[in-house]
Short mmCIF file of C-alpha atoms and ligand atoms in Angstrom, two decimals:
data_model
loop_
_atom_site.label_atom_id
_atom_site.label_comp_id
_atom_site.label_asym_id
_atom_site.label_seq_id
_atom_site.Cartn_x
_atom_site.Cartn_y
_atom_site.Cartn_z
CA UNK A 1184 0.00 0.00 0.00
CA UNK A 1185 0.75 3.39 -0.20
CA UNK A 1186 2.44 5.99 2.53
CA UNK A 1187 -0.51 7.61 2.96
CA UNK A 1188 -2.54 4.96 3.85
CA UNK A 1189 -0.02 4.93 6.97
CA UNK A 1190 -0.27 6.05 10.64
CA UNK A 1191 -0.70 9.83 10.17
CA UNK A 1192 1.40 11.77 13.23
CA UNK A 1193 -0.32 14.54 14.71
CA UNK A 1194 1.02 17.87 14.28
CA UNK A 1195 -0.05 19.08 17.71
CA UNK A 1196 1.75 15.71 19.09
CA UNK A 1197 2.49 16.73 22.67
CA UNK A 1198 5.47 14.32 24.95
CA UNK A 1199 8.73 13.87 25.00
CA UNK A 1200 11.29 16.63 22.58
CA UNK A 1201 12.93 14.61 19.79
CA UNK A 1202 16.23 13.76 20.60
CA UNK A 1203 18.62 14.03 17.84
CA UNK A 1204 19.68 11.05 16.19
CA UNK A 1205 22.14 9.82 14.27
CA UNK A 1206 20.73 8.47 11.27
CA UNK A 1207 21.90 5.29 9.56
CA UNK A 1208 24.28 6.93 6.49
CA UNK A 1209 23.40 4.14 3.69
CA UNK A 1210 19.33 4.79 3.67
CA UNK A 1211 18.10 4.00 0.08
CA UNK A 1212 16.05 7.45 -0.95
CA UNK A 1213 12.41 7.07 -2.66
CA UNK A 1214 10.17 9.72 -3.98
CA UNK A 1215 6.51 9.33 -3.94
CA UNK A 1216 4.26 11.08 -5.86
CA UNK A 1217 0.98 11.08 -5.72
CA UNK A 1218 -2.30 11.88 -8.75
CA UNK A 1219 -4.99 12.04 -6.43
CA UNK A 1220 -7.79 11.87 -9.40
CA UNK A 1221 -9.89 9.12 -10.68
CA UNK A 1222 -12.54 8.14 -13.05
CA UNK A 1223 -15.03 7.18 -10.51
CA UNK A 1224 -14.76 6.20 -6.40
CA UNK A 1225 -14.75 3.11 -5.87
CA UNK A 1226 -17.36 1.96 -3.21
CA UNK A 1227 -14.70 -0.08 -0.99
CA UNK A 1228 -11.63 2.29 -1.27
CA UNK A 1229 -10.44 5.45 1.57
CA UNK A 1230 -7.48 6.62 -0.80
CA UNK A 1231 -6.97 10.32 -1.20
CA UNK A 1232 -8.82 9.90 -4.62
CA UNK A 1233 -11.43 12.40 -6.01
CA UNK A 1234 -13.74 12.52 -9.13
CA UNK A 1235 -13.34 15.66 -10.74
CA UNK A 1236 -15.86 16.54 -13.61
CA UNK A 1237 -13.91 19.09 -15.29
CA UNK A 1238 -10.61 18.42 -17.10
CA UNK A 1239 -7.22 18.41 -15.20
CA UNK A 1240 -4.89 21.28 -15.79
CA UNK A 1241 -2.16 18.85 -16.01
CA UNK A 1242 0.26 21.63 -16.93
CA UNK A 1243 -0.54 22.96 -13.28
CA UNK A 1244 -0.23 20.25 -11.51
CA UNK A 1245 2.93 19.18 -13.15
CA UNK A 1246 4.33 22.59 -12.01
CA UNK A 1247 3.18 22.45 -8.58
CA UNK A 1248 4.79 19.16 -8.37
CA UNK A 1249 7.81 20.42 -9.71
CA UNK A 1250 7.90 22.78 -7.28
CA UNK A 1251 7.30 21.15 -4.21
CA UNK A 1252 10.23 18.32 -5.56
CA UNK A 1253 12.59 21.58 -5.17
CA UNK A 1254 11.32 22.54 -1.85
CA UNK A 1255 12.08 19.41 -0.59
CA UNK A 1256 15.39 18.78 -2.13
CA UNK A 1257 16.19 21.87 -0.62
CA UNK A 1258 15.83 20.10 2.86
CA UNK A 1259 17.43 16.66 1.59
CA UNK A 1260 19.97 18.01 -0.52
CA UNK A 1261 22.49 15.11 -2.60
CA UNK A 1262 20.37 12.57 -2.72
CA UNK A 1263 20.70 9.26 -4.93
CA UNK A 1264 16.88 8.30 -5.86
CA UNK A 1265 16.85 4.53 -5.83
CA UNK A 1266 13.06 4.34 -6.24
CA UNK A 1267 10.45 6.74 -7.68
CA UNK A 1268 6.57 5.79 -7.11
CA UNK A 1269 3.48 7.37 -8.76
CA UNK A 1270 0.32 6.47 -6.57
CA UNK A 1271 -2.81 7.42 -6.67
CA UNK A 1272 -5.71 7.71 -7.27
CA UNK A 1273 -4.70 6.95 -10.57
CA UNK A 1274 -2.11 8.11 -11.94
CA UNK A 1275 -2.44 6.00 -15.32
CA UNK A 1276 -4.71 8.90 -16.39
CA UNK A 1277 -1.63 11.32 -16.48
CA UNK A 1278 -0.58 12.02 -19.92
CA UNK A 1279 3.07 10.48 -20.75
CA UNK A 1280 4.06 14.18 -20.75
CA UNK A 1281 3.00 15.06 -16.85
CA UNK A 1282 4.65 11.83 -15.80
CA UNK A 1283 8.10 12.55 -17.88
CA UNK A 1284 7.95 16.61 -16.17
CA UNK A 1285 7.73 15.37 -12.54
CA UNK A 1286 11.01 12.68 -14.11
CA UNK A 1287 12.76 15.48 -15.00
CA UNK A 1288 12.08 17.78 -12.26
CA UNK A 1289 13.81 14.80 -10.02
CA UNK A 1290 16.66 14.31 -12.16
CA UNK A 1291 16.93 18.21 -12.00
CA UNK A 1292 17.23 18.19 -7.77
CA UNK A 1293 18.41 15.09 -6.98
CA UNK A 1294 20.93 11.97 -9.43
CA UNK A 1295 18.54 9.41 -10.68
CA UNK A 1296 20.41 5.86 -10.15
CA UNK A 1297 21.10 4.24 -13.19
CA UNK A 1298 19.27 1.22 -11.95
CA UNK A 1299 16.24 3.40 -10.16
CA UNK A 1300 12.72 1.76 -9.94
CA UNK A 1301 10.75 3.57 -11.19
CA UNK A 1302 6.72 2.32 -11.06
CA UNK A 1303 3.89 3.77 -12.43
CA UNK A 1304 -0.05 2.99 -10.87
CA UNK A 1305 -2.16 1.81 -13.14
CA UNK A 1306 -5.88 1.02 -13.73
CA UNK A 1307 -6.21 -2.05 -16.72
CA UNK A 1308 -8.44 -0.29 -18.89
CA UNK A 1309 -8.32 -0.54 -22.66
CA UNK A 1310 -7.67 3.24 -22.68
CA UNK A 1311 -5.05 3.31 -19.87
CA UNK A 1312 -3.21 0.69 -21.49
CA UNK A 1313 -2.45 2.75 -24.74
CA UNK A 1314 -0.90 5.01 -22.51
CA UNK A 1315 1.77 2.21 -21.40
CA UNK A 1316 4.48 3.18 -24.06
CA UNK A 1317 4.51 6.40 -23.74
CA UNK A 1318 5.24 6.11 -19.61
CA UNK A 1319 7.70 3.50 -21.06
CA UNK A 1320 9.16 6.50 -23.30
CA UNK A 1321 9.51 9.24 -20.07
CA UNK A 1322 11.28 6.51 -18.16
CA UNK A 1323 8.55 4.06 -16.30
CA UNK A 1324 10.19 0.71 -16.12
CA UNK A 1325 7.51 -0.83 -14.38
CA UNK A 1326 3.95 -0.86 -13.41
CA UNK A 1327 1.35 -2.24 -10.70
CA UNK A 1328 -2.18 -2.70 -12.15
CA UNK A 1329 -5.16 -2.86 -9.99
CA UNK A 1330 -7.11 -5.51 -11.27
CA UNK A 1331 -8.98 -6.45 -8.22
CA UNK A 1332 -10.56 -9.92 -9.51
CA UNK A 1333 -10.60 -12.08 -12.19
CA UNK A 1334 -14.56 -12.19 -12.57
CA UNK A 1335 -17.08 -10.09 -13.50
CA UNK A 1336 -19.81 -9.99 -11.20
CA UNK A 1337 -17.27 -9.11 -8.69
CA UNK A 1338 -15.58 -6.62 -10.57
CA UNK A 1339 -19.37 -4.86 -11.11
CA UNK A 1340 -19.78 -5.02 -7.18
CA UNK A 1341 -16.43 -3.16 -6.46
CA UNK A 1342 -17.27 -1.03 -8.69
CA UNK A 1343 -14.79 -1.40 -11.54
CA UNK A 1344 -15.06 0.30 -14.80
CA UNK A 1345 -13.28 -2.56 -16.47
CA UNK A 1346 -14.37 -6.18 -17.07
CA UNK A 1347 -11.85 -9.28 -16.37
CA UNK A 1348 -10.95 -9.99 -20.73
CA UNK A 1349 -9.72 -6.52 -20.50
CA UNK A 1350 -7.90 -6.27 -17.06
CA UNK A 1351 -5.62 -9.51 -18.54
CA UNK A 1352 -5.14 -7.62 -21.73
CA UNK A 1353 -4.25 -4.36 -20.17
CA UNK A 1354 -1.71 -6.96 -18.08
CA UNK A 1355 -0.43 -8.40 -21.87
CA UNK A 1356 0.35 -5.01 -22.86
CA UNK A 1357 2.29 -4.22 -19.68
CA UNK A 1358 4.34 -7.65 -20.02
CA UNK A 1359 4.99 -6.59 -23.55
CA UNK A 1360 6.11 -2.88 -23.15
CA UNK A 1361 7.89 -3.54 -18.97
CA UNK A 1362 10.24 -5.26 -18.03
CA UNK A 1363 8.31 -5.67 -14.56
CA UNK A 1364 4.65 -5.56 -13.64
CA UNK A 1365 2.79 -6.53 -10.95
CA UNK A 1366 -0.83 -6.71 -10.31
CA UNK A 1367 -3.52 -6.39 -7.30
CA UNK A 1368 -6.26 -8.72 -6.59
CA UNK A 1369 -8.39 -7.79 -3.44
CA UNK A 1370 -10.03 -11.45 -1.73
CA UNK A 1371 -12.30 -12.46 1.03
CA UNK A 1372 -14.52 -10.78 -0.77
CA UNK A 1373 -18.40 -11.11 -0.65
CA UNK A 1374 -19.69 -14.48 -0.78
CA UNK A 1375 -16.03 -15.57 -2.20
CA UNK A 1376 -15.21 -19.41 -1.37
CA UNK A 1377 -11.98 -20.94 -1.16
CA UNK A 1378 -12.40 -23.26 -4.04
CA UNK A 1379 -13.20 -20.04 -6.08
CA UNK A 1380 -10.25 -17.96 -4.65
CA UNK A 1381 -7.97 -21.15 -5.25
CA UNK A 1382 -9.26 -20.94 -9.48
CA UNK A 1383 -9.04 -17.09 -9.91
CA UNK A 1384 -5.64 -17.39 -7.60
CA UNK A 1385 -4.24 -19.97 -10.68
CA UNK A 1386 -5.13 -18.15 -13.36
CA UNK A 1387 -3.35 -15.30 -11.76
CA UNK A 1388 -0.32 -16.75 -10.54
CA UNK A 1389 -0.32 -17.83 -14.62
CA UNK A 1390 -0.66 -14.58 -15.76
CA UNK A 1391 1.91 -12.92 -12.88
CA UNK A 1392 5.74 -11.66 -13.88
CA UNK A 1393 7.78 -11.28 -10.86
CA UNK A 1394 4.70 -9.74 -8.75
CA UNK A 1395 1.53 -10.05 -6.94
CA UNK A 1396 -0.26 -7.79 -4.14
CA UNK A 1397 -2.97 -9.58 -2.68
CA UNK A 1398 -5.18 -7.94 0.10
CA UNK A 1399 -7.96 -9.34 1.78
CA UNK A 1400 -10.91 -6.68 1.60
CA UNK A 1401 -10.67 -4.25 4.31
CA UNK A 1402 -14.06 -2.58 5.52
CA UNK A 1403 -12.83 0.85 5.69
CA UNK A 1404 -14.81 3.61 7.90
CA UNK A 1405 -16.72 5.64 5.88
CA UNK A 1406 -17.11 4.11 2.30
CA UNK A 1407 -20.42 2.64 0.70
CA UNK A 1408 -19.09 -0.64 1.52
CA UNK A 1409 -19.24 0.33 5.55
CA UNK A 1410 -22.44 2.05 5.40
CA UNK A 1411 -23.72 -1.40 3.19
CA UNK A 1412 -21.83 -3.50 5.79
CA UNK A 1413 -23.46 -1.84 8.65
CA UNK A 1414 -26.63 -2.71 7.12
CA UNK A 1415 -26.56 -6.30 6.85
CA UNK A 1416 -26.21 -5.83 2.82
CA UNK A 1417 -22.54 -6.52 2.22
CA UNK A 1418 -21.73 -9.98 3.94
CA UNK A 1419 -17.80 -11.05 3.66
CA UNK A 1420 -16.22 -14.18 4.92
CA UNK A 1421 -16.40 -14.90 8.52
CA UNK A 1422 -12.76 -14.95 9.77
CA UNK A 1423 -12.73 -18.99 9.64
CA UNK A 1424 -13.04 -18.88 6.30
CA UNK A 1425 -10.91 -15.54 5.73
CA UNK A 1426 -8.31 -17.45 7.46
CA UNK A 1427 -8.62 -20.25 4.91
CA UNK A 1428 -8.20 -17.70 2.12
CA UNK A 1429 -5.13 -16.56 3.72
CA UNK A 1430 -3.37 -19.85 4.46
CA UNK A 1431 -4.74 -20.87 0.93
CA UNK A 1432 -2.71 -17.38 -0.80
CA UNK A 1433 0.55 -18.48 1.54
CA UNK A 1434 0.51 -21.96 -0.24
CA UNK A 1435 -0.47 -21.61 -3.63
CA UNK A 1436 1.90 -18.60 -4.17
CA UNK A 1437 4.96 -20.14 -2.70
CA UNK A 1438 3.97 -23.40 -4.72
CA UNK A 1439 3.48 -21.14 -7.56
CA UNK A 1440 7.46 -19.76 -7.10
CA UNK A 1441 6.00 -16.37 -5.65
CA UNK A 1442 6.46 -17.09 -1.94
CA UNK A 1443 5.04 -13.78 0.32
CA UNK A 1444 7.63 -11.40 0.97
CA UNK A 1445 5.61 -9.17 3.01
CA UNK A 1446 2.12 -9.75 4.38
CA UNK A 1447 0.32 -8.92 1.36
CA UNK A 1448 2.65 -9.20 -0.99
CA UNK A 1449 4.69 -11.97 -3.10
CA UNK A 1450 7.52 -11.98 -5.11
CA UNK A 1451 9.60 -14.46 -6.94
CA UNK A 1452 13.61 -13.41 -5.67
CA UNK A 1453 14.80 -10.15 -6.65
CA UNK A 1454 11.32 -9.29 -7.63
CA UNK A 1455 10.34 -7.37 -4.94
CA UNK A 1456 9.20 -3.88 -5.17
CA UNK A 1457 12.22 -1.92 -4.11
CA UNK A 1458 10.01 1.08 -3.41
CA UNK A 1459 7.83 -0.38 -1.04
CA UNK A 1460 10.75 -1.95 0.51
CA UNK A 1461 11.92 1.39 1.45
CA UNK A 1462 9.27 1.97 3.55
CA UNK A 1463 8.87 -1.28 5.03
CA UNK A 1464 12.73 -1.06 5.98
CA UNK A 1465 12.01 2.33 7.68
CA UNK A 1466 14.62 4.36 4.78
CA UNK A 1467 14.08 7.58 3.62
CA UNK A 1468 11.45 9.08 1.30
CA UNK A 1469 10.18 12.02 0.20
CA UNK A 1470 6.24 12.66 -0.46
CA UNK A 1471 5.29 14.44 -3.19
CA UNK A 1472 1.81 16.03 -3.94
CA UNK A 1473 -1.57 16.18 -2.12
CA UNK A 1474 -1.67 13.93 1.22
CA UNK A 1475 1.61 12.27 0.29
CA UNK A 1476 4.02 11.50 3.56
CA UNK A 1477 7.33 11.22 3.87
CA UNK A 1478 10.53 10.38 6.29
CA UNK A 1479 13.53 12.62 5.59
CA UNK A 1480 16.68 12.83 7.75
CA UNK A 1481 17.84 16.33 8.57
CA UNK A 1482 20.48 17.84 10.80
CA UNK A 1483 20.75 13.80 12.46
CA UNK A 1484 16.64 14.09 13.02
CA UNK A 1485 13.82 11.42 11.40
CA UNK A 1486 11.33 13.84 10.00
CA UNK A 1487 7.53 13.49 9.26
CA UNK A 1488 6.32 15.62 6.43
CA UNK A 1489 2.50 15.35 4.95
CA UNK A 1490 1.39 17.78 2.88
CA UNK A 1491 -2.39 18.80 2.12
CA UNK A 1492 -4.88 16.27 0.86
CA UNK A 1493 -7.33 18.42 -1.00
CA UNK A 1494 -5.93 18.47 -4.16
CA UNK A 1495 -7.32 22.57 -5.11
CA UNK A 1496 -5.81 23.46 -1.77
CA UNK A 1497 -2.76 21.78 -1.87
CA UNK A 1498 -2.25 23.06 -5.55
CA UNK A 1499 -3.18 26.81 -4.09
CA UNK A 1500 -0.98 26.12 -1.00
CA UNK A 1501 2.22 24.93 -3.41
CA UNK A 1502 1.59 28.06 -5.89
CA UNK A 1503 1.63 30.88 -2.65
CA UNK A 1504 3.74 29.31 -0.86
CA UNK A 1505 6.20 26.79 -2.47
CA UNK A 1506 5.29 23.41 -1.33
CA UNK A 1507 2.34 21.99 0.28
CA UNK A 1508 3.18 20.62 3.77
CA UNK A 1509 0.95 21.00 6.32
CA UNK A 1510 3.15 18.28 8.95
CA UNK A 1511 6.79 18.15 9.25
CA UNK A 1512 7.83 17.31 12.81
CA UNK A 1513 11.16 15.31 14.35
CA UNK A 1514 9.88 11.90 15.56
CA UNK A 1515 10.65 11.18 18.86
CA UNK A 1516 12.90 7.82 19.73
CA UNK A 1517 10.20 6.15 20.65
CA UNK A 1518 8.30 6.69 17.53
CA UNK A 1519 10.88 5.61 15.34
CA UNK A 1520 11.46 2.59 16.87
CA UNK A 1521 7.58 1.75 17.28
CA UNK A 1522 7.36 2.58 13.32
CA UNK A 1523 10.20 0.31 12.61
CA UNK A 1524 8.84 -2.60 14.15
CA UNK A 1525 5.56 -2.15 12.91
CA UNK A 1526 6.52 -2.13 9.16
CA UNK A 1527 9.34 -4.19 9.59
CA UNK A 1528 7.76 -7.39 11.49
CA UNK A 1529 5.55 -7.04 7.99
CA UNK A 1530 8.22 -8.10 5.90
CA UNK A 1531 9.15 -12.11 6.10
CA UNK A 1532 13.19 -10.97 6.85
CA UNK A 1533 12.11 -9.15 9.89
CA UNK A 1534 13.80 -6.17 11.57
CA UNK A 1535 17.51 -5.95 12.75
CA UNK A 1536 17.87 -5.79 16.90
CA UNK A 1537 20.56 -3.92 16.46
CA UNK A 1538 18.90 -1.35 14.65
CA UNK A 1539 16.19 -1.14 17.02
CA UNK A 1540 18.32 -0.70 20.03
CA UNK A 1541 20.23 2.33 17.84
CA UNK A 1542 16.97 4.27 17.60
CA UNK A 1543 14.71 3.46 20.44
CA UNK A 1544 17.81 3.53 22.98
CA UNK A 1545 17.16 0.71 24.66
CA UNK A 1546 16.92 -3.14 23.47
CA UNK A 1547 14.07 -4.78 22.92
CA UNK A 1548 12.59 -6.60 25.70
CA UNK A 1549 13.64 -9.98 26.11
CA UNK A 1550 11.01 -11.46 28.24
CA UNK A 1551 8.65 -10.53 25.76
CA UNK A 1552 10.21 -11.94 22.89
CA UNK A 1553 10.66 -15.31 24.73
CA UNK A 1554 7.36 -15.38 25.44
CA UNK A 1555 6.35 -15.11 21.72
CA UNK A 1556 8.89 -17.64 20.95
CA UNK A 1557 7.60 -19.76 23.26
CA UNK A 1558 3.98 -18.77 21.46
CA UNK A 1559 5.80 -20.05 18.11
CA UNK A 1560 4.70 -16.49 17.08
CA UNK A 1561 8.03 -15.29 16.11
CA UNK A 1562 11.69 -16.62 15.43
CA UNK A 1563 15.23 -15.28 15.49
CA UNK A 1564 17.36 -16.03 12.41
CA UNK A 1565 20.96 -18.01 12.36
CA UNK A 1566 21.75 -13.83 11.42
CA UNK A 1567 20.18 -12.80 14.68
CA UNK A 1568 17.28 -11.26 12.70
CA UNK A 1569 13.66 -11.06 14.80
CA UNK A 1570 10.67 -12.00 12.18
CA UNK A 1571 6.90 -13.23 12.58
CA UNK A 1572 6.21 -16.72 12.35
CA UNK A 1573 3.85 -18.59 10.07
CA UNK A 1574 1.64 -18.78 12.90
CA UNK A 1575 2.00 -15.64 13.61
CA UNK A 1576 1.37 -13.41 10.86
CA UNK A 1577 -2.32 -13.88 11.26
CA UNK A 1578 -1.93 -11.97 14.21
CA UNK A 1579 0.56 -9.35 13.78
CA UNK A 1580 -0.94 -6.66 14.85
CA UNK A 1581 -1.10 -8.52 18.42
CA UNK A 1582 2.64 -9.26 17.81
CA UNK A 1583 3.69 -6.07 16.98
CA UNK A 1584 2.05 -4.45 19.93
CA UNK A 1585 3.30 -7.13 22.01
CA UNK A 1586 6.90 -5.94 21.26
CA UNK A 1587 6.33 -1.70 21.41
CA UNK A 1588 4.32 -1.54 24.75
C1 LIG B 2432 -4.14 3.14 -4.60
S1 LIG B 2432 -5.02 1.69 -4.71
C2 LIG B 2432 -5.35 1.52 -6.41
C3 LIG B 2432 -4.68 1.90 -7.57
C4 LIG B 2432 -5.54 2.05 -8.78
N1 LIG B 2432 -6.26 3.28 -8.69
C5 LIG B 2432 -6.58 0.94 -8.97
O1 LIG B 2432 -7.63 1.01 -8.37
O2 LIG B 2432 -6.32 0.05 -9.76
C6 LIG B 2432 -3.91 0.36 -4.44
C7 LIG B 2432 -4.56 -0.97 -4.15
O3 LIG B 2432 -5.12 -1.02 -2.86
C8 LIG B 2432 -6.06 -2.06 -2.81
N2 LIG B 2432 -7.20 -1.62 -2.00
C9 LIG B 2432 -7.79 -0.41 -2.01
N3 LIG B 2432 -8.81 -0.38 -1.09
C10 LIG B 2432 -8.85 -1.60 -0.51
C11 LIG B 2432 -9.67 -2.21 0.50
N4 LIG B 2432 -10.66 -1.54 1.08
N5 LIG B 2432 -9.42 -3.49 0.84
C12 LIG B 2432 -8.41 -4.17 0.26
N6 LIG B 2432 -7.62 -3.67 -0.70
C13 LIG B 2432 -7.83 -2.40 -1.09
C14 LIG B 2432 -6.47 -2.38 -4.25
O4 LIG B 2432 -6.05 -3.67 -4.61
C15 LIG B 2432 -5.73 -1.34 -5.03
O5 LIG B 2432 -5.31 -1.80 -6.29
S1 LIG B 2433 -9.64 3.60 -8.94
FE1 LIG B 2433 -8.18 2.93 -7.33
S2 LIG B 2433 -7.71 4.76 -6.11
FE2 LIG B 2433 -9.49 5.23 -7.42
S3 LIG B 2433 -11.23 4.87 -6.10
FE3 LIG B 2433 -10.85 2.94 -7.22
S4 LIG B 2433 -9.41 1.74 -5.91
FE4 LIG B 2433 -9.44 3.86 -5.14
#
């Protein structure tokens, strides 16, 4: 998922001062950016996404983005970009020429690594999909399409403007243009079964490069789907049988050569997405454009930056003022190290010890861990690395904050 999907921090956060900190010197560096538009709002999803009925001034927004890319390489100055991400919304309805602007405004502030990721967000319509090349031609190497299911009754109830014939063509097209692509499938949907999860999970392990983000439907607060969900009219899986779907996606994608990686996603090895692992590895990134977040180390300090989510406002914010941040605050020690472990017990390598005693200050607690290990709930490594279990990804939240109270 995206970064700001993520915890947000308060900017009237009141505690302990930030202590300074030295931060680790060989963080990778991503930049986010975020197109917070889309064709339609789909009932299920809480992204910062809007339906505009006018045309985008693309020229605008590519400006504004520019600008706020210079504002904050003025703050993170030198940077190698490993990884550059355009989320959304959907940012597969930029024009090739918006997408290659915000490129070159990067390459203008910070060096581009020869080898950078850099992924494009894409929904696999017919249309977006004749887009591909020209992404391809401003420097996209790779692309993550949301298909969302493989069948089209489902695909009507979320709310998808594309059927599942062209989703898998839209994913042809990306194989044939990318080197790398990766797709989404949302499960535990309504009235899904396992035996119909374990069919639309083969045809898409068939049809899958290096790649596959699988999420089990989240009821988020505030959507059609909660409001439908509330009223008896949107039944999903009880957790028995979400838990099947999830111990079904573990076996068939490792069986498949695509083995989970983190808790939602699978990769075969080196296919990972290097951008994501930058946040799950608690490294440095820089959010770009309306309700982005980022982490940025300055003066020895782990900063959190967010910027404005309306998109008008943030775009009025960037043009008076130069960028669009409305939080950008030291984390404390405590913070860090609670952030680490949270998105790094996600990721099947786990988190470093080492690294947690360097930023918290103080080890992790020992009791506690041998009382999870004793729980089979997590394991150390022959490395002396700390990761979740089998058993206990399931229940990582409970893990996780097991290990920061
Ligand atoms: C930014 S969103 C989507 C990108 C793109 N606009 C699309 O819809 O294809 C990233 C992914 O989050 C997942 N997602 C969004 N809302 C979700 C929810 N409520 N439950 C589970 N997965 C969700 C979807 O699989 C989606 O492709
Ligand atoms: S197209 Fe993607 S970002 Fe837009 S509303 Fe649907 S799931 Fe959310």
């Amino acid at each position: 998922m995206l970064p700001e999907k993520r915890r947000a921090v308060s900017s009237e956060r009141t505690g302990p001062a930030p202590a300074p900190q030295t931060i680790d010197a060989d963080l990778e560096f991503g930049v986010y950016v975020h197109w917070p538009f889309c064709l339609s709002k789909c009932p299920y999803c809480d992204f910062n996404s809007h339906v505009r009925r006018a045309a985008i001034d693309e020229r605008r927004f590519a400006r504004a983005l520019a600008a706020e890319i210079a504002a904050t390489a003025a703050r993170v100055p030198g940077r190698t970009v490993s990884t550059i991400f355009f989320g959304g919304g959907t940012p597969s309805l930029m024009q090739p020429a918006t997408v290659a602007a915000v490129l070159d405004a990067v390459a203008c502030h910070w060096h581009i690594a020869p080898d950078a990721e850099i992924t494009l967000e894409a929904n696999p319509t017919s249309v977006e999909a004749t887009r591909f090349r020209g992404y391809r031609a401003a420097g996209v190497n790779r692309v993550s399409l949301g298909v969302q299911a493989l069948d089209d009754s489902a695909l009507a109830e979320l709310g998808r403007l594309h059927s599942a014939r062209e989703a898998l063509d839209a994913v042809g097209v990306a194989r044939r243009i990318f080197d790398r692509y990766s797709f989404d499938l949302i499960y535990a949907r309504p009235r899904q079964t396992p035996q119909q999860w374990a069919k639309e999970l083969d045809r898409a392990l068939a049809e899958a490069g290096e790649h596959l983000s699988l999420y089990q439907l989240t009821i988020e607060p505030d959507t059609p789907f909660a409001t439908l969900h509330k009223a008896g009219k949107l039944k999903i899986p009880d957790d028995d049988t979400a838990r099947a779907l999830y111990d079904m996606t573990q076996e068939l994608c490792a069986a498949g050569g695509l083995p989970a990686y983190e808790t939602s996603n699978h990769a075969r090895p080196n296919g990972e997405c290097r951008h994501n692992l930058i946040y799950w590895r608690a490294h440095e990134y820089a959010g770009i454009g309306p309700g982005a977040h980022g982490r940025l180390a300055v003066d020895g300090c782990r900063r959190a930056t967010a910027t404005e989510k309306r998109p008008e406002a943030w775009l009025s914010r960037v043009e008076s003022g130069g960028h669009g941040f409305v939080i950008d605050e030291a984390l404390t020690r405590e913070e860090m190290a609670d952030e680490f472990l949270l998105m790094g017990l996600r990721l099947a390598e786990g988190i470093d010890p080492s690294r947690y005693r360097a930023l918290a200050g103080r080890p992790l607690d020992a009791q506690r861990i041998a009382t999870l290990r004793e729980h089979g709930l997590v394991e150390m490594t022959a490395d002396g690395r700390l990761r979740v279990s089998r058993a206990g990804f399931p229940v990582l939240d409970a893990v996780v904050a097991d290990l920061a109270a």
